[in-house]
CSV table of C-alpha atoms and ligand atoms in Angstrom, one decimal:
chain,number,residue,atom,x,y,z
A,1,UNK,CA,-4.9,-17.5,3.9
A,2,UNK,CA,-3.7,-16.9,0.8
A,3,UNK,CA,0.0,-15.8,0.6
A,4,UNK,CA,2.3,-14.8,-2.0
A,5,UNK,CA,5.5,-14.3,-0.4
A,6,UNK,CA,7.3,-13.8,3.7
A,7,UNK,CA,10.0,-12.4,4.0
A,8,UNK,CA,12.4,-10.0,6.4
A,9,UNK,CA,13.4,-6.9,4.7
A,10,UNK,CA,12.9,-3.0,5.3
A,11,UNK,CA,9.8,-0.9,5.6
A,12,UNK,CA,11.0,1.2,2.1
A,13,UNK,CA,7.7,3.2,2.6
A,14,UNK,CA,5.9,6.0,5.0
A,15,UNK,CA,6.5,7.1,8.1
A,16,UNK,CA,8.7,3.8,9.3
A,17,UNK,CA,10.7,4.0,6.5
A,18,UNK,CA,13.1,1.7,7.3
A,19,UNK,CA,12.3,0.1,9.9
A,20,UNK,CA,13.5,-3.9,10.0
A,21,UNK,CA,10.0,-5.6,9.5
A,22,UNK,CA,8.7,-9.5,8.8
A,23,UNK,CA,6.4,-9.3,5.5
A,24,UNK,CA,3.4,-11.2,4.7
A,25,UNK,CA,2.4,-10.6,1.1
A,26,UNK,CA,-1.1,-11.8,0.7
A,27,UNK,CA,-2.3,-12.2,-3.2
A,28,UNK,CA,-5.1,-11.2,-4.6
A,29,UNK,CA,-6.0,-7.6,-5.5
A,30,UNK,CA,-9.6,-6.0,-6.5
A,31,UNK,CA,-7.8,-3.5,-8.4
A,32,UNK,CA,-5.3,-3.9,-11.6
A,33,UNK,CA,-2.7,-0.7,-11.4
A,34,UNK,CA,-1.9,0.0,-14.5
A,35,UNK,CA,2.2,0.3,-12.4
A,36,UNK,CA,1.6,-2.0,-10.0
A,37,UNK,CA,4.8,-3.2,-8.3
A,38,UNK,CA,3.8,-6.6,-7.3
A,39,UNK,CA,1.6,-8.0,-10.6
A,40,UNK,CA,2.0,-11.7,-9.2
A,41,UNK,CA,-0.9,-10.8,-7.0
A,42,UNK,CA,-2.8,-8.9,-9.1
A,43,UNK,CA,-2.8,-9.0,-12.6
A,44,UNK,CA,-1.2,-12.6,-12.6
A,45,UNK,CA,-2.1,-13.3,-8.6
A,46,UNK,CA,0.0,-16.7,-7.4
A,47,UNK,CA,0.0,-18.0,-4.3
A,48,UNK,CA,-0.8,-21.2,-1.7
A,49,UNK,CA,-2.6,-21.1,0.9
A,50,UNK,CA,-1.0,-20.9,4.5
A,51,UNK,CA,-2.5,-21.4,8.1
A,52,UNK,CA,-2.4,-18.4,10.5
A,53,UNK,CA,0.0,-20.6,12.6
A,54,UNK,CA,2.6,-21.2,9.6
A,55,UNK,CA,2.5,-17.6,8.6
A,56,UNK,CA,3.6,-16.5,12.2
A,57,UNK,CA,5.9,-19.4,12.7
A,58,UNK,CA,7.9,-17.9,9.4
A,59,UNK,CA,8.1,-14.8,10.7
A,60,UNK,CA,8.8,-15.9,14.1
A,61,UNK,CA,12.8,-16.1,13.7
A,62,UNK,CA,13.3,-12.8,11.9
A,63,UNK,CA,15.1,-10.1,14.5
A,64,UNK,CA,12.1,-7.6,14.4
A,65,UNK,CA,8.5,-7.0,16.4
A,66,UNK,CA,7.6,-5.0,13.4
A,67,UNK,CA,5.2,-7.3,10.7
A,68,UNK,CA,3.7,-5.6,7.2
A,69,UNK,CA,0.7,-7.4,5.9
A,70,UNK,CA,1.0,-5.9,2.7
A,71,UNK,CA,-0.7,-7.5,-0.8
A,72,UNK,CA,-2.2,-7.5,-3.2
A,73,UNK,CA,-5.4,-6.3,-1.3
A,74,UNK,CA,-4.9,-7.4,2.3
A,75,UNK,CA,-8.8,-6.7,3.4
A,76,UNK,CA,-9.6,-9.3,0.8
A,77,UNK,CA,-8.9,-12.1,3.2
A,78,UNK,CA,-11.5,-13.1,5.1
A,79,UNK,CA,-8.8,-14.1,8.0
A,80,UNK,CA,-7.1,-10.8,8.2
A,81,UNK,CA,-8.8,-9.9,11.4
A,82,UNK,CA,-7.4,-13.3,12.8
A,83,UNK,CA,-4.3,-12.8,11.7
A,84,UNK,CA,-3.6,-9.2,12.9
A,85,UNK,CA,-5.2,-10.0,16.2
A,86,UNK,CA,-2.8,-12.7,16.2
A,87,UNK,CA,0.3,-10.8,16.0
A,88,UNK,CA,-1.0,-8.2,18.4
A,89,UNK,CA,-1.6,-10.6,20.9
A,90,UNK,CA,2.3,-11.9,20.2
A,91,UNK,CA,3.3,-8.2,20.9
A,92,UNK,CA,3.9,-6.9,17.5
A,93,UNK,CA,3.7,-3.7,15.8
A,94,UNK,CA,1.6,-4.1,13.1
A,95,UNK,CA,0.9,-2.3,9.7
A,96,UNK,CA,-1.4,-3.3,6.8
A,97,UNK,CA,-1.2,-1.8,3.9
A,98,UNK,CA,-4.5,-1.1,1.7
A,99,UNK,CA,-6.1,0.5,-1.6
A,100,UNK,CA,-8.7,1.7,1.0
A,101,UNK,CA,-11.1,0.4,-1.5
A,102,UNK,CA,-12.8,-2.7,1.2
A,103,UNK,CA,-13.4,-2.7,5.4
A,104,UNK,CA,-13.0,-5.2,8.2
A,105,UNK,CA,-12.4,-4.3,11.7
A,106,UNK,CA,-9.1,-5.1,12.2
A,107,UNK,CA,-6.4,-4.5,15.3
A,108,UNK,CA,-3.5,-3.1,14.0
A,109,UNK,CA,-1.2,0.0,14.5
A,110,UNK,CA,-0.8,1.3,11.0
A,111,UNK,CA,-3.0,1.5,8.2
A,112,UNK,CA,-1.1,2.4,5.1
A,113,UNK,CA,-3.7,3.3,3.1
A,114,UNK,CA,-2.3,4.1,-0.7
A,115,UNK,CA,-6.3,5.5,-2.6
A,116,UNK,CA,-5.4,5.1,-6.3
A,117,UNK,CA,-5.5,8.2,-8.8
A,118,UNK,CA,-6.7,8.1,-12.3
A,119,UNK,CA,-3.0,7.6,-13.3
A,120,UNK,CA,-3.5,4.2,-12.0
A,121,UNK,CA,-5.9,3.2,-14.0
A,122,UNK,CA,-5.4,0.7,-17.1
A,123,UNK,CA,-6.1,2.4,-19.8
A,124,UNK,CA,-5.5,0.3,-22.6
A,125,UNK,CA,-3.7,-3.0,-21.2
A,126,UNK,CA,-5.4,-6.3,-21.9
A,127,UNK,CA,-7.9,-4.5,-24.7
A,128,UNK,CA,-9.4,-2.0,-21.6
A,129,UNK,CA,-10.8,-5.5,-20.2
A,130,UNK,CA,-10.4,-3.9,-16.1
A,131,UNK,CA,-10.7,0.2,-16.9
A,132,UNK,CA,-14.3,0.6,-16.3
A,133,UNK,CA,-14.4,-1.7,-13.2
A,134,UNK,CA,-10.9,-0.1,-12.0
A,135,UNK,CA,-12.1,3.1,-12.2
A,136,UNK,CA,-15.9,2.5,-10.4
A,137,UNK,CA,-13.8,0.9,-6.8
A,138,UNK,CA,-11.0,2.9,-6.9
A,139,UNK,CA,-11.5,5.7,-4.8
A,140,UNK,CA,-13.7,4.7,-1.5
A,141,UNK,CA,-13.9,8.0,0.4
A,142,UNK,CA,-16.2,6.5,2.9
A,143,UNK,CA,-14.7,3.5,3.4
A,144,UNK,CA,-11.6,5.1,3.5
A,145,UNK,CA,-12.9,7.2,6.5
A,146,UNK,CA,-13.7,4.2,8.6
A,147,UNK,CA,-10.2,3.2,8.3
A,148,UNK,CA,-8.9,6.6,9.7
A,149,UNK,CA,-11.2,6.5,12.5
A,150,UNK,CA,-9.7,2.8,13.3
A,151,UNK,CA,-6.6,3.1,13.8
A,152,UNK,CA,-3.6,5.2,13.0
A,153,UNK,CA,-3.0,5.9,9.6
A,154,UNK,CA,-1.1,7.6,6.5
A,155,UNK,CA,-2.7,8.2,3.3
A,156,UNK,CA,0.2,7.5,0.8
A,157,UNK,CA,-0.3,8.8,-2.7
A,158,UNK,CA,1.4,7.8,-6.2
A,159,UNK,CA,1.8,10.6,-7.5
A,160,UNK,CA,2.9,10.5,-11.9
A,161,UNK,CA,2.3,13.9,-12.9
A,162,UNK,CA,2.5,17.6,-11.1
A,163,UNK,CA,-1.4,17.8,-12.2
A,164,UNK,CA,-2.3,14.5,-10.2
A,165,UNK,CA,-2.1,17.3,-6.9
A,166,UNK,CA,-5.9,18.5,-8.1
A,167,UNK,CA,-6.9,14.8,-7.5
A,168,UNK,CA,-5.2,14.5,-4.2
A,169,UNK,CA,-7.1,17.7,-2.5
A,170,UNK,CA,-10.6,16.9,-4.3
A,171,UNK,CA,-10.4,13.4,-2.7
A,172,UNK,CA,-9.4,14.5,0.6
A,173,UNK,CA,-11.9,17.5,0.8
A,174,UNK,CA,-14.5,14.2,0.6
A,175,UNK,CA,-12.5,12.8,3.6
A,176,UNK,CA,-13.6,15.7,5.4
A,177,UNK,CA,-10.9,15.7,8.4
A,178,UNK,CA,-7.2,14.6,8.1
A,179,UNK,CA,-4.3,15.2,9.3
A,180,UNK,CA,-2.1,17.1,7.1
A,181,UNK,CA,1.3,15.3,8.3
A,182,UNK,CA,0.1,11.8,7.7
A,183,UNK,CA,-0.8,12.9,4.0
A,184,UNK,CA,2.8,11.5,1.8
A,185,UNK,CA,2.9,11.7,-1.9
A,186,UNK,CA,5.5,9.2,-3.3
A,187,UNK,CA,6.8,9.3,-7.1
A,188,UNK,CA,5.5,6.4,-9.5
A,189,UNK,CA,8.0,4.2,-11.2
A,190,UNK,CA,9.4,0.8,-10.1
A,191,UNK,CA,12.7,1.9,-11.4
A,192,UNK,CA,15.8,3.9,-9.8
A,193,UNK,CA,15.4,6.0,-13.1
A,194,UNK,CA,12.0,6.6,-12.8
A,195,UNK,CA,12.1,7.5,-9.0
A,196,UNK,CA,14.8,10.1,-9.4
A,197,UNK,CA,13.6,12.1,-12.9
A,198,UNK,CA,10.3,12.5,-10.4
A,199,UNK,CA,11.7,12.9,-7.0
A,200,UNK,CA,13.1,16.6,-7.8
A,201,UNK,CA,10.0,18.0,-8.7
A,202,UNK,CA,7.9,16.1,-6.5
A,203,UNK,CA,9.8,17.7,-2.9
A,204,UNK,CA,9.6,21.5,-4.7
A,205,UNK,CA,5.5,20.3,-4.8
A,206,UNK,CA,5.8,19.0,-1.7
A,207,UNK,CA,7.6,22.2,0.2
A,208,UNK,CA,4.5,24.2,-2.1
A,209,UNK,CA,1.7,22.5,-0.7
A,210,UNK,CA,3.1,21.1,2.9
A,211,UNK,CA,2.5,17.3,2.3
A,212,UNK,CA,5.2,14.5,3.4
A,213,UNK,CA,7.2,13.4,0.4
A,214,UNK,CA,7.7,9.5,0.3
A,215,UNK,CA,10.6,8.1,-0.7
A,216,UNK,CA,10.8,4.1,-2.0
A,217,UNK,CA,13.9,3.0,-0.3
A,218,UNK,CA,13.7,-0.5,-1.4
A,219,UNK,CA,13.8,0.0,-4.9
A,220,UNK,CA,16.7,2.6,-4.8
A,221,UNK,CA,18.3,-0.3,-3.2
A,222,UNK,CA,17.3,-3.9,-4.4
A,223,UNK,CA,15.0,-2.6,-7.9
A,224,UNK,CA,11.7,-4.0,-8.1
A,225,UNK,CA,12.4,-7.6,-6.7
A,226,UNK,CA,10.1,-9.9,-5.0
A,227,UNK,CA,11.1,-10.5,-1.4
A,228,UNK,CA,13.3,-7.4,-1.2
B,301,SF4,S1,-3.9,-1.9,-5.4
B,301,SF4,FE1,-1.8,-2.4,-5.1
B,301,SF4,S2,-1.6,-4.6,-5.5
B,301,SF4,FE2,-3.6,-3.9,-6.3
B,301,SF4,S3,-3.2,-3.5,-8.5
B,301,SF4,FE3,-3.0,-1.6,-7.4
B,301,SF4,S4,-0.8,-1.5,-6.9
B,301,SF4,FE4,-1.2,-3.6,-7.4
């Protein structure tokens, strides 16, 4: 499997905020964020490949039964299923964390699932060389389904703009049922700066239209470094 980087931090997103956790950053991604946080496995993906039995005898020692397969784009493995059934039979909690763009039937306890807005796409970087394929795969209402009906969930937004809330409700009127409380809009920005200019307004919009806002611990307390 193709990994970028383990490593024992905090969950600095959703609904286990802060929960110790063992992460397994796989690389690859099918998508190219025009923000993305962790470009080494997207726009520049680096990696080696590791055996299901090195990645769970890295994790092994860390002091939690919490693991985050996290990417990049996790579903893009072809042994995902083999390594969350893996962990689950080692008697971990497990959350992967997806664009919601691809499916494989995977055993886990969480799926973050994060469906990218328009102010995700890449505009202008690298000549406009990714915007038309960005924007064709990045929203995946029913593939997005299937992975609610899996297993339990939160749909995590990025949210730049107060007008990126029209997006949010058209694309889950095409889920047709959710859950309201699993629904978390977080700010965009990869800086402390950046998180707190958006914060403010983001909770008022939250309180307004009863979504979860979604802090991102981690970079209020390492920045936007790897294995943080
Ligand atoms: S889906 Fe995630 S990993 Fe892929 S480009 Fe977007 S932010 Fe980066």
């Amino acid at each position: 499997m193709k990994i970028s980087e383990i490593f024992y931090s905090i969950q600095g997103e959703g609904i286990l905020n802060g929960v110790p956790s063992a992460f397994v950053r796989t690389t690859g991604c099918n998508l190219r964020c025009v923000f993305c946080d962790s470009p080494q496995t997207s726009w520049v993906p680096e990696g080696i490949n590791f055996s299901i039995e090195d990645i769970v005898a890295k994790t092994n020692p860390f002091e939690t039964n919490h693991v985050v397969i996290t990417g990049g784009e996790p579903f893009l493995q072809p042994e995902l299923v083999e390594l969350c059934s893996k962990y689950k039979e080692l008697g971990y909690h497990v959350t992967v964390e997806t664009a919601g763009t691809l499916f494989q039937n995977v055993q886990c306890d969480l799926l973050s699932i994060s469906p990218k807005l328009s102010n995700s796409t890449p505009q202008l970087r690298e000549n406009g060389k990714y915007k038309l394929r960005h924007d064709e795969i990045r929203l995946q209402p029913d593939i997005v389904r299937k992975l609610m009906d899996m297993a339990e969930y939160q749909l995590k937004f990025v949210i730049d703009s107060p007008a990126d809330t029209k997006e949010v409700h058209d694309f889950l009127k095409s889920l047709g049922k959710f859950e309201k409380s699993k629904v978390l809009l977080m700010p965009q920005g990869i800086t402390r700066e950046d998180l707190e200019k958006k914060s403010h307004w983001l909770v008022d919009l939250c309180k307004v239209e009863g979504f979860r806002f979604c802090p991102r611990l981690h970079i209020d307390l390492y920045g936007n470094t790897p294995g943080t």
